[in-house]
Each structure stands twice: as structure tokens, then as C-alpha cells.
Amino acid sequence: MTYPDTFYARTAATTNKRAPLQGRIEVDTCIIGGGLAGLTCAYELARAGRSVAVLEAEAVGWGASGRNGGFVSPGYARSHSSIASAIGETKANELHGLSIEGMRIVSDNIRDLAIAGADPRPGRISVVRYDSGDSLARARDQLARDHGYTVDFWPTEQVREVLRSPKYHQALFDPHSFHIHPLNYARALADAIEALGGRIIEGSRVVSAELSGPEKRLVTASGELRARQVVIACGGYTDNLVPKLRSSQLPIATYVLTTEAAPELIAKAIGTRAAISDDRRAGDYYRIVEDGQRLLWGGRITTRTSEPRDLAALLRRTMISTYPELEALKVEIAWSGLMSYARHLMPQIGQLSPNVWHCLGFGGHGLNTTAIGGRVIAEAILGTSERHRLFAPFGLVWNGGVFGTVAVQATYWRYQMMDWLRER
């Protein structure tokens, strides 16, 4: 299976394909889904000496794991204050600590496995598009007080020294966050699993599953896999193999482009190699890639799962409205991908039935939360912790069907209007 045409696919460090499942094999644990949640879980299990296989319908990192913005930063799609109002400040702080650990899992793996192709670059600027007064400074103080996590507050004049747009006001600069080439990271993680004796099996969609007995049976078009433990980690591409999981997910599309190589023009508008995002519900996120040559720009969300014909033009208009000096900058490629959201905007991590686990619903914050999700499920299988229970309050709630999809799109439009009014 070839990858969709993206910047990441064009700059992949390796291109080897893995064979589909043939015949029958047996392992301790089978993971359905070769995205970063499944790969992280498989890597943790393989390091512990368990036999493991990953069944991927397409190719490693084919979905959102290999098409995203590349940001590795703490937090979840749901705000900390909203999480705390639901489960209390103490538990919310524990969950936030897990999100920070997720970042460190990624950075440790890149270091320990010498994944040069991941090309990690430090720093993230979280900017607001309205005058926030001292609210960001209070957020900085809370992070330091509750988590020992230090970020810098930037006043408007400091922001505009590096982000030369009148749209922006204050910001928080996070020196601990970083950004990477996610597809190269995913593919290197798959290589590491194989080096430990694990199996990565591509082009092998599971067409039926028997999950009730002590031995689980998974069937593909050309083979069968038996395992004692099964982890389902399919994200925005979850199908109806397990209807309860599919009906708890809302696949949400987001869009990304990369520009032509124009380092001098880009540098006139953006004077930093840190990743940048704004505070809106579906705000812009962008970073300079390829050693300063190109701009990668993402944004917008929709419940429409097909790619709009004018995708590049839609994103480019947003880019130019933020940085008019980039009017001459041409788009080289644009693409979309499906993120996995739950209605409560939190990851869905836990046990579906005896020895059947789920790890999905990362909602646009996947590079840190897929990592911690994969780890806590591996810990549960190994019997070394029950940290996955921290996510139990946010379970498999019904997505609302077609009405849920309409409601999500309407909510997004409402947030867009609120953002527009706030910026006036």
C-alpha cells in the first residue's frame, strides 16, 4: 500500500513495504492498527519480552499518525479547566502529568533509537488573537505551581518581533515542547519492534474477529491470527469490526499544506523555527520545515470525510490573511486526514472486555497522548500498573450518529463565530 501524497510521504527516510498476513500465526498480543498508539504499545510490550504482532490495514502511519502537524506538546483536546470540573483538580492534574510523560516517551524513543529522520526541533509558541490581559501569565504560573512545568510569557511586542502579524497578541513559549516528522518516527518505531522480534503486518485489514473466548481469533483476507490479548487502536479510521467502538467515535477531518521552497520570503513573516498555534477551537498550526525552506500550515476541521476540491485554496486564504506579506508564496501540496474524536474530547483508553483493550480518540493531540495511551495499556497487559483507569471517567459514549455529526459541525461554526467576534 502506498501512502497518500503528503510532504511526509515525499520525505520519508525509508520506503520498505511489509507483507500481508499469510496463513496462521500465534502471539501473546495482537494490536489492530499501525498508528502511533498501536506502535507504542507494541514497542513497550516487545521490550518486556512479549511476542506481539501489529495488524495494519494499509501501511504503518498511513492515517493521522503520519499526516499530522508534527507537534509534540502537553495537554488534551479538552481544556484542563473542563477536565477538572468533570473529575476534580487532583485527578485532572494526574492526567496532565501523563500528557507530559507522553511527550517524554517520544523524545526518549527518538534519542534511544537514534531516529535521525524524526528531525526533532524545540519549542512551541501558543499565541492568542485577542488581547488576553494577564490570563496567559496566570496560566504560566499554574503550570509551574501544579506541575513544575516552566513556560515563558511573551507580551504582544515580543510576539510580533518573531511572528510579524497584526493578528497576534500575547503568547506562551514552551521550550519543552517540540515538533517532528511523524511518519519517519512511526516507521522507525515499527523497525524497532521488528528488531525486538515483533511482527509488523501491513495490508491486512481484519474482516472478522472472535473476541469472547480465552484465545482471540482475528481473520484477514489471507490469514488468521490467534492471541491471548487484543488491543484495538484504529483512530479516525475505525470501522465496524467492533460496532461499540465505531459508534463512540467521530472521525473529524483536518487539513495541511506545505508551500514551495522560499526561505527568504518565509523569513520575512516568521522569524522562528518553533512550532506555532493559536488559541481558537480549530485554529491555525504551522511550522517551518526542511531547514527553513518551506512552511507547513494546518487548520480548519470538518465532519466531511472527503477531501474538498479547493483544499489548497481554503488553507492558503487563511495563511495569507494572517501574513499578507506571504501573498506571493505558492502551495506545493495539500492533504487531509481523519482524527478520532469522542464527544467528551478525551482519549478513550481502557478495557472493552476480558483481555480486549481499546486505545483511540486522541482528537488532534495525538503525538503525546498516543504515546502515553500505548504505554498504559501495555502496563495493564503486563500487570505492572493500572494507570489506564485514570481515563475511565471518559468512556465509550455514543457519538450521536448522524445527529452527533451535525451537532459537531454546528458547534464548530459557533466557535468560529465566537472567535471572529472576540477578535473584532
Short mmCIF file of C-alpha atoms in Angstrom, two decimals:
data_model
loop_
_atom_site.label_atom_id
_atom_site.label_comp_id
_atom_site.label_asym_id
_atom_site.label_seq_id
_atom_site.Cartn_x
_atom_site.Cartn_y
_atom_site.Cartn_z
CA MET A 1 0.00 0.00 0.00
CA THR A 2 1.36 3.41 -0.94
CA TYR A 3 0.89 6.44 1.26
CA PRO A 4 -1.29 9.42 0.37
CA ASP A 5 0.71 12.17 -1.31
CA THR A 6 1.91 14.34 1.58
CA PHE A 7 5.05 16.24 2.50
CA TYR A 8 5.87 13.45 4.93
CA ALA A 9 5.47 10.69 2.36
CA ARG A 10 7.65 12.62 -0.10
CA THR A 11 10.40 12.99 2.53
CA ALA A 12 10.14 9.55 4.16
CA ALA A 13 13.51 8.22 5.30
CA THR A 14 12.56 4.64 4.36
CA THR A 15 10.16 3.18 1.83
CA ASN A 16 10.21 -0.56 2.52
CA LYS A 17 6.84 -2.34 2.45
CA ARG A 18 5.82 -5.15 4.76
CA ALA A 19 3.98 -8.26 3.59
CA PRO A 20 0.33 -9.04 4.38
CA LEU A 21 -0.61 -11.79 6.78
CA GLN A 22 -0.37 -15.25 5.20
CA GLY A 23 -1.55 -18.41 6.88
CA ARG A 24 -1.89 -18.68 10.64
CA ILE A 25 0.29 -17.23 13.38
CA GLU A 26 0.04 -17.04 17.18
CA VAL A 27 1.32 -14.31 19.51
CA ASP A 28 0.78 -13.15 23.08
CA THR A 29 -0.74 -9.84 21.97
CA CYS A 30 -2.17 -8.62 18.69
CA ILE A 31 -2.61 -4.90 18.08
CA ILE A 32 -5.07 -3.79 15.41
CA GLY A 33 -3.89 -0.50 13.95
CA GLY A 34 -0.38 0.55 12.94
CA GLY A 35 -0.61 4.16 14.08
CA LEU A 36 1.39 5.63 16.92
CA ALA A 37 -0.87 4.33 19.70
CA GLY A 38 -0.60 0.76 18.47
CA LEU A 39 3.09 1.02 17.67
CA THR A 40 3.94 2.49 21.07
CA CYS A 41 2.00 -0.26 22.82
CA ALA A 42 3.71 -2.93 20.71
CA TYR A 43 7.15 -1.44 21.38
CA GLU A 44 6.56 -1.38 25.14
CA LEU A 45 5.40 -5.00 25.09
CA ALA A 46 8.24 -6.17 22.85
CA ARG A 47 10.77 -4.51 25.16
CA ALA A 48 9.23 -6.51 28.01
CA GLY A 49 9.81 -9.75 26.10
CA ARG A 50 6.24 -10.41 24.95
CA SER A 51 5.53 -11.76 21.49
CA VAL A 52 3.49 -9.16 19.62
CA ALA A 53 2.07 -8.54 16.16
CA VAL A 54 0.62 -5.37 14.67
CA LEU A 55 -2.09 -5.82 12.03
CA GLU A 56 -2.40 -2.72 9.83
CA ALA A 57 -4.99 -2.41 7.06
CA GLU A 58 -2.82 -0.07 4.96
CA ALA A 59 0.75 0.85 5.96
CA VAL A 60 2.47 1.93 9.18
CA GLY A 61 1.49 5.53 9.96
CA TRP A 62 -0.88 5.67 6.98
CA GLY A 63 -3.59 7.55 8.88
CA ALA A 64 -3.45 10.60 11.12
CA SER A 65 -0.24 9.36 12.79
CA GLY A 66 1.70 10.05 9.59
CA ARG A 67 -0.15 13.12 8.28
CA ASN A 68 -0.43 15.49 11.25
CA GLY A 69 1.22 18.80 12.11
CA GLY A 70 4.06 17.12 13.99
CA PHE A 71 3.55 18.99 17.29
CA VAL A 72 4.59 17.18 20.48
CA SER A 73 3.17 19.16 23.40
CA PRO A 74 1.27 18.50 26.64
CA GLY A 75 -2.46 18.50 27.22
CA TYR A 76 -5.56 17.10 25.57
CA ALA A 77 -8.19 18.30 23.13
CA ARG A 78 -10.35 19.10 26.18
CA SER A 79 -9.18 22.03 28.31
CA HIS A 80 -7.69 21.45 31.74
CA SER A 81 -10.40 23.50 33.43
CA SER A 82 -13.12 21.42 31.78
CA ILE A 83 -11.42 18.16 32.79
CA ALA A 84 -11.08 19.43 36.36
CA SER A 85 -14.76 20.41 36.51
CA ALA A 86 -15.67 16.84 35.50
CA ILE A 87 -13.32 14.79 37.70
CA GLY A 88 -11.74 17.20 40.18
CA GLU A 89 -8.46 19.09 40.21
CA THR A 90 -6.37 16.25 41.66
CA LYS A 91 -7.29 13.71 39.00
CA ALA A 92 -7.08 16.35 36.28
CA ASN A 93 -3.52 17.13 37.38
CA GLU A 94 -2.65 13.43 37.25
CA LEU A 95 -3.95 13.23 33.70
CA HIS A 96 -2.00 16.32 32.72
CA GLY A 97 1.10 14.71 34.17
CA LEU A 98 0.50 11.70 31.92
CA SER A 99 0.30 14.02 28.90
CA ILE A 100 3.72 15.42 29.81
CA GLU A 101 5.06 11.89 30.20
CA GLY A 102 3.74 11.17 26.71
CA MET A 103 5.98 13.92 25.33
CA ARG A 104 8.96 12.41 27.10
CA ILE A 105 8.20 8.96 25.69
CA VAL A 106 8.51 10.39 22.18
CA SER A 107 11.71 12.30 22.93
CA ASP A 108 13.25 9.30 24.73
CA ASN A 109 12.42 6.98 21.84
CA ILE A 110 13.94 9.38 19.31
CA ARG A 111 17.11 9.59 21.41
CA ASP A 112 17.41 5.92 22.38
CA LEU A 113 16.62 4.60 18.89
CA ALA A 114 18.68 7.33 17.15
CA ILE A 115 15.77 8.28 14.86
CA ALA A 116 17.51 10.99 12.86
CA GLY A 117 14.66 11.15 10.34
CA ALA A 118 12.27 12.37 13.04
CA ASP A 119 14.20 15.66 12.89
CA PRO A 120 13.09 16.97 16.32
CA ARG A 121 13.07 20.77 16.67
CA PRO A 122 12.49 22.52 20.01
CA GLY A 123 9.86 24.99 21.08
CA ARG A 124 6.20 25.85 20.68
CA ILE A 125 4.52 29.25 20.71
CA SER A 126 0.85 29.28 21.77
CA VAL A 127 -0.48 32.66 20.72
CA VAL A 128 -3.80 34.44 21.20
CA ARG A 129 -5.56 36.52 18.57
CA TYR A 130 -7.05 38.99 21.06
CA ASP A 131 -5.71 40.97 24.00
CA SER A 132 -5.77 38.45 26.83
CA GLY A 133 -4.56 40.80 29.55
CA ASP A 134 -2.74 38.76 32.18
CA SER A 135 -4.65 35.48 31.69
CA LEU A 136 -1.70 33.79 29.96
CA ALA A 137 0.62 34.88 32.76
CA ARG A 138 -1.75 33.21 35.24
CA ALA A 139 -1.72 30.05 33.11
CA ARG A 140 2.10 30.11 33.17
CA ASP A 141 2.06 30.37 36.97
CA GLN A 142 -0.41 27.48 37.30
CA LEU A 143 1.74 25.17 35.17
CA ALA A 144 4.77 25.94 37.30
CA ARG A 145 2.86 25.54 40.57
CA ASP A 146 0.94 22.36 39.79
CA HIS A 147 3.37 20.52 37.51
CA GLY A 148 6.80 22.12 37.85
CA TYR A 149 6.45 22.84 34.13
CA THR A 150 8.04 26.14 33.13
CA VAL A 151 6.96 28.21 30.16
CA ASP A 152 7.63 31.85 29.29
CA PHE A 153 5.04 34.60 28.92
CA TRP A 154 5.56 36.83 25.86
CA PRO A 155 3.87 40.24 25.69
CA THR A 156 2.49 41.44 22.36
CA GLU A 157 5.59 43.35 21.31
CA GLN A 158 7.79 40.29 21.84
CA VAL A 159 5.39 38.09 19.89
CA ARG A 160 5.35 40.46 16.92
CA GLU A 161 9.14 40.54 16.80
CA VAL A 162 9.08 36.92 15.59
CA LEU A 163 5.51 36.49 14.27
CA ARG A 164 5.08 39.58 12.13
CA SER A 165 1.29 39.64 12.04
CA PRO A 166 -1.12 42.20 13.49
CA LYS A 167 -3.48 39.32 14.22
CA TYR A 168 -1.44 38.22 17.22
CA HIS A 169 -1.22 39.45 20.79
CA GLN A 170 0.31 37.64 23.78
CA ALA A 171 1.75 34.13 23.82
CA LEU A 172 3.24 31.39 25.93
CA PHE A 173 6.54 29.96 24.75
CA ASP A 174 7.10 26.34 25.76
CA PRO A 175 10.75 25.30 25.44
CA HIS A 176 9.95 21.67 26.37
CA SER A 177 7.54 21.03 23.50
CA PHE A 178 8.99 20.13 20.12
CA HIS A 179 7.97 19.15 16.61
CA ILE A 180 8.94 16.19 14.46
CA HIS A 181 8.50 14.35 11.17
CA PRO A 182 5.76 12.00 12.45
CA LEU A 183 5.83 9.47 9.61
CA ASN A 184 9.57 8.90 9.96
CA TYR A 185 9.07 8.47 13.71
CA ALA A 186 6.28 5.92 13.17
CA ARG A 187 8.27 3.94 10.63
CA ALA A 188 11.36 3.88 12.86
CA LEU A 189 9.24 2.67 15.78
CA ALA A 190 7.99 -0.18 13.58
CA ASP A 191 11.60 -1.06 12.72
CA ALA A 192 12.44 -1.14 16.44
CA ILE A 193 9.56 -3.51 17.16
CA GLU A 194 10.78 -5.88 14.45
CA ALA A 195 14.32 -5.70 15.83
CA LEU A 196 12.91 -6.96 19.15
CA GLY A 197 11.19 -9.88 17.42
CA GLY A 198 7.75 -8.34 16.93
CA ARG A 199 5.74 -8.67 13.72
CA ILE A 200 4.53 -5.68 11.66
CA ILE A 201 1.97 -6.88 9.13
CA GLU A 202 0.69 -4.40 6.55
CA GLY A 203 -2.12 -4.57 4.01
CA SER A 204 -4.08 -6.80 6.37
CA ARG A 205 -7.48 -5.44 7.32
CA VAL A 206 -9.22 -7.53 9.96
CA VAL A 207 -12.51 -8.65 8.41
CA SER A 208 -13.85 -10.66 11.34
CA ALA A 209 -12.96 -11.20 14.97
CA GLU A 210 -13.88 -13.66 17.71
CA LEU A 211 -13.03 -11.86 20.93
CA SER A 212 -15.09 -13.62 23.59
CA GLY A 213 -13.02 -16.71 24.39
CA PRO A 214 -9.67 -17.03 26.18
CA GLU A 215 -7.97 -17.22 22.78
CA LYS A 216 -8.89 -14.39 20.40
CA ARG A 217 -9.18 -15.10 16.68
CA LEU A 218 -8.63 -12.40 14.05
CA VAL A 219 -9.22 -13.11 10.37
CA THR A 220 -7.89 -11.16 7.37
CA ALA A 221 -8.34 -11.79 3.65
CA SER A 222 -5.35 -14.12 3.54
CA GLY A 223 -4.65 -15.28 7.05
CA GLU A 224 -5.60 -15.79 10.66
CA LEU A 225 -4.01 -14.62 13.88
CA ARG A 226 -4.55 -16.07 17.36
CA ALA A 227 -3.69 -14.13 20.50
CA ARG A 228 -4.46 -14.05 24.22
CA GLN A 229 -4.66 -10.24 24.30
CA VAL A 230 -6.01 -7.84 21.66
CA VAL A 231 -5.58 -4.06 21.53
CA ILE A 232 -7.74 -2.04 19.12
CA ALA A 233 -6.05 1.24 18.15
CA CYS A 234 -7.53 2.36 14.84
CA GLY A 235 -8.24 6.06 15.47
CA GLY A 236 -10.18 8.04 12.90
CA TYR A 237 -10.23 5.06 10.54
CA THR A 238 -12.03 2.76 12.98
CA ASP A 239 -14.50 0.58 11.06
CA ASN A 240 -17.40 -1.61 12.20
CA LEU A 241 -15.29 -4.58 13.31
CA VAL A 242 -16.39 -3.73 16.87
CA PRO A 243 -19.58 -1.65 16.50
CA LYS A 244 -19.38 -0.25 20.03
CA LEU A 245 -16.04 1.37 19.22
CA ARG A 246 -17.17 2.76 15.88
CA SER A 247 -20.31 4.24 17.41
CA SER A 248 -18.24 6.03 20.06
CA GLN A 249 -16.01 7.80 17.52
CA LEU A 250 -16.45 10.91 15.41
CA PRO A 251 -13.99 10.99 12.51
CA ILE A 252 -13.07 14.66 12.07
CA ALA A 253 -11.06 15.89 9.08
CA THR A 254 -8.27 18.42 9.35
CA TYR A 255 -6.19 19.93 6.57
CA VAL A 256 -2.50 20.63 5.99
CA LEU A 257 -0.38 22.16 3.24
CA THR A 258 3.27 22.76 2.53
CA THR A 259 4.50 25.61 0.40
CA GLU A 260 7.12 25.90 -2.27
CA ALA A 261 10.71 26.39 -1.17
CA ALA A 262 11.03 30.13 -0.47
CA PRO A 263 13.18 30.61 2.65
CA GLU A 264 13.80 34.34 2.24
CA LEU A 265 10.13 35.18 1.74
CA ILE A 266 9.03 32.99 4.66
CA ALA A 267 11.65 34.53 6.95
CA LYS A 268 10.18 37.99 6.36
CA ALA A 269 6.97 36.87 8.09
CA ILE A 270 8.07 34.19 10.56
CA GLY A 271 11.30 34.62 12.49
CA THR A 272 11.36 31.40 14.49
CA ARG A 273 11.82 27.66 13.98
CA ALA A 274 9.47 26.89 16.88
CA ALA A 275 6.03 25.44 16.18
CA ILE A 276 3.16 27.94 16.35
CA SER A 277 -0.54 27.56 17.09
CA ASP A 278 -3.34 29.92 18.09
CA ASP A 279 -5.99 29.53 20.75
CA ARG A 280 -9.10 29.01 18.63
CA ARG A 281 -11.08 25.76 18.78
CA ALA A 282 -9.85 24.82 15.31
CA GLY A 283 -7.07 27.34 14.99
CA ASP A 284 -4.07 27.53 12.72
CA TYR A 285 -0.96 25.49 13.47
CA TYR A 286 2.22 25.80 11.47
CA ARG A 287 5.98 25.48 11.44
CA ILE A 288 8.93 25.94 9.14
CA VAL A 289 10.27 22.65 7.77
CA GLU A 290 13.12 21.37 5.62
CA ASP A 291 15.76 23.51 7.29
CA GLY A 292 13.88 26.76 6.70
CA GLN A 293 12.90 26.04 3.11
CA ARG A 294 9.13 25.55 3.39
CA LEU A 295 6.17 26.45 5.53
CA LEU A 296 3.86 23.67 6.76
CA TRP A 297 0.43 25.10 7.59
CA GLY A 298 -2.58 23.29 9.05
CA GLY A 299 -6.02 24.23 10.25
CA ARG A 300 -9.79 24.01 9.91
CA ILE A 301 -11.86 20.99 10.90
CA THR A 302 -14.96 19.46 9.41
CA THR A 303 -17.11 16.36 9.74
CA ARG A 304 -16.83 15.98 5.96
CA THR A 305 -14.62 12.94 5.41
CA SER A 306 -13.97 13.52 1.70
CA GLU A 307 -11.29 15.97 0.65
CA PRO A 308 -12.63 19.30 -0.70
CA ARG A 309 -11.56 20.14 -4.24
CA ASP A 310 -10.40 23.62 -3.22
CA LEU A 311 -8.44 22.41 -0.20
CA ALA A 312 -5.21 24.25 -1.02
CA ALA A 313 -7.04 27.50 -1.71
CA LEU A 314 -9.01 27.26 1.55
CA LEU A 315 -5.88 26.88 3.65
CA ARG A 316 -3.90 29.42 1.65
CA ARG A 317 -6.52 32.12 2.25
CA THR A 318 -6.14 31.65 5.99
CA MET A 319 -2.36 31.80 5.73
CA ILE A 320 -2.44 35.00 3.68
CA SER A 321 -4.99 36.66 5.96
CA THR A 322 -2.58 36.08 8.85
CA TYR A 323 0.58 37.06 6.92
CA PRO A 324 -0.30 39.29 3.93
CA GLU A 325 3.41 39.50 3.08
CA LEU A 326 3.21 35.82 2.01
CA GLU A 327 0.82 36.64 -0.86
CA ALA A 328 3.40 35.50 -3.42
CA LEU A 329 4.05 32.18 -1.65
CA LYS A 330 2.72 29.23 -3.64
CA VAL A 331 1.30 25.98 -2.30
CA GLU A 332 3.14 22.85 -3.39
CA ILE A 333 0.91 20.17 -1.85
CA ALA A 334 -2.14 19.93 0.40
CA TRP A 335 -3.76 16.95 2.09
CA SER A 336 -6.31 15.94 4.69
CA GLY A 337 -6.56 13.28 7.38
CA LEU A 338 -9.13 11.94 9.82
CA MET A 339 -8.69 12.48 13.53
CA SER A 340 -10.58 10.40 16.08
CA TYR A 341 -12.74 12.40 18.50
CA ALA A 342 -15.10 11.34 21.26
CA ARG A 343 -17.97 13.62 22.24
CA HIS A 344 -16.22 14.33 25.55
CA LEU A 345 -12.98 15.30 23.70
CA MET A 346 -10.81 12.92 25.73
CA PRO A 347 -8.91 9.78 24.72
CA GLN A 348 -10.82 6.52 25.08
CA ILE A 349 -8.33 4.23 26.76
CA GLY A 350 -9.34 1.13 28.67
CA GLN A 351 -10.66 -2.42 28.70
CA LEU A 352 -13.52 -3.39 26.40
CA SER A 353 -13.88 -6.97 27.69
CA PRO A 354 -11.55 -9.55 29.28
CA ASN A 355 -8.16 -9.26 27.53
CA VAL A 356 -9.55 -6.88 24.89
CA TRP A 357 -8.35 -3.28 25.12
CA HIS A 358 -9.01 -0.06 23.26
CA CYS A 359 -6.74 2.93 22.76
CA LEU A 360 -8.14 5.62 20.48
CA GLY A 361 -9.88 9.03 20.37
CA PHE A 362 -6.83 11.31 20.56
CA GLY A 363 -8.56 14.30 18.99
CA GLY A 364 -5.79 16.39 17.47
CA HIS A 365 -3.37 15.93 20.39
CA GLY A 366 -2.09 12.56 19.32
CA LEU A 367 1.68 12.75 19.40
CA ASN A 368 1.80 12.92 23.17
CA THR A 369 -1.41 11.08 24.06
CA THR A 370 -0.91 8.14 21.69
CA ALA A 371 2.42 7.60 23.42
CA ILE A 372 1.05 7.57 26.95
CA GLY A 373 -2.03 5.64 25.82
CA GLY A 374 0.11 2.92 24.30
CA ARG A 375 2.26 2.75 27.42
CA VAL A 376 -0.55 2.50 29.99
CA ILE A 377 -2.31 -0.24 28.00
CA ALA A 378 0.98 -2.14 27.78
CA GLU A 379 1.39 -1.73 31.54
CA ALA A 380 -2.10 -3.12 32.08
CA ILE A 381 -1.36 -6.16 29.91
CA LEU A 382 1.95 -6.72 31.72
CA GLY A 383 0.27 -6.25 35.10
CA THR A 384 2.70 -3.51 36.17
CA SER A 385 0.17 -0.69 36.68
CA GLU A 386 -3.47 0.27 36.40
CA ARG A 387 -2.82 3.82 35.24
CA HIS A 388 -5.21 3.30 32.35
CA ARG A 389 -8.01 3.67 34.92
CA LEU A 390 -7.31 7.41 35.09
CA PHE A 391 -9.10 7.63 31.72
CA ALA A 392 -12.10 5.58 32.91
CA PRO A 393 -14.37 8.62 33.56
CA PHE A 394 -14.19 9.33 29.82
CA GLY A 395 -15.56 6.14 28.37
CA LEU A 396 -17.18 4.86 25.21
CA VAL A 397 -20.09 7.26 24.91
CA TRP A 398 -22.36 7.11 21.86
CA ASN A 399 -21.32 9.59 19.19
CA GLY A 400 -24.91 10.58 18.39
CA GLY A 401 -24.94 9.07 14.91
CA VAL A 402 -25.82 11.48 12.12
CA PHE A 403 -27.22 13.92 14.67
CA GLY A 404 -23.91 13.89 16.51
CA THR A 405 -22.07 14.69 13.30
CA VAL A 406 -24.41 17.61 12.57
CA ALA A 407 -24.05 18.85 16.15
CA VAL A 408 -20.25 18.78 15.98
CA GLN A 409 -20.20 20.75 12.73
CA ALA A 410 -22.69 23.29 14.13
CA THR A 411 -20.60 23.66 17.28
CA TYR A 412 -17.50 24.33 15.21
CA TRP A 413 -19.29 27.02 13.23
CA ARG A 414 -20.50 28.57 16.51
CA TYR A 415 -16.94 28.62 17.84
CA GLN A 416 -15.77 30.23 14.60
CA MET A 417 -18.32 32.99 15.04
CA MET A 418 -17.34 33.49 18.69
CA ASP A 419 -13.67 33.68 17.72
CA TRP A 420 -14.46 36.19 14.99
CA LEU A 421 -16.42 38.39 17.40
CA ARG A 422 -13.70 38.20 20.06
CA GLU A 423 -11.09 39.39 17.59
CA ARG A 424 -13.06 42.46 16.49
#
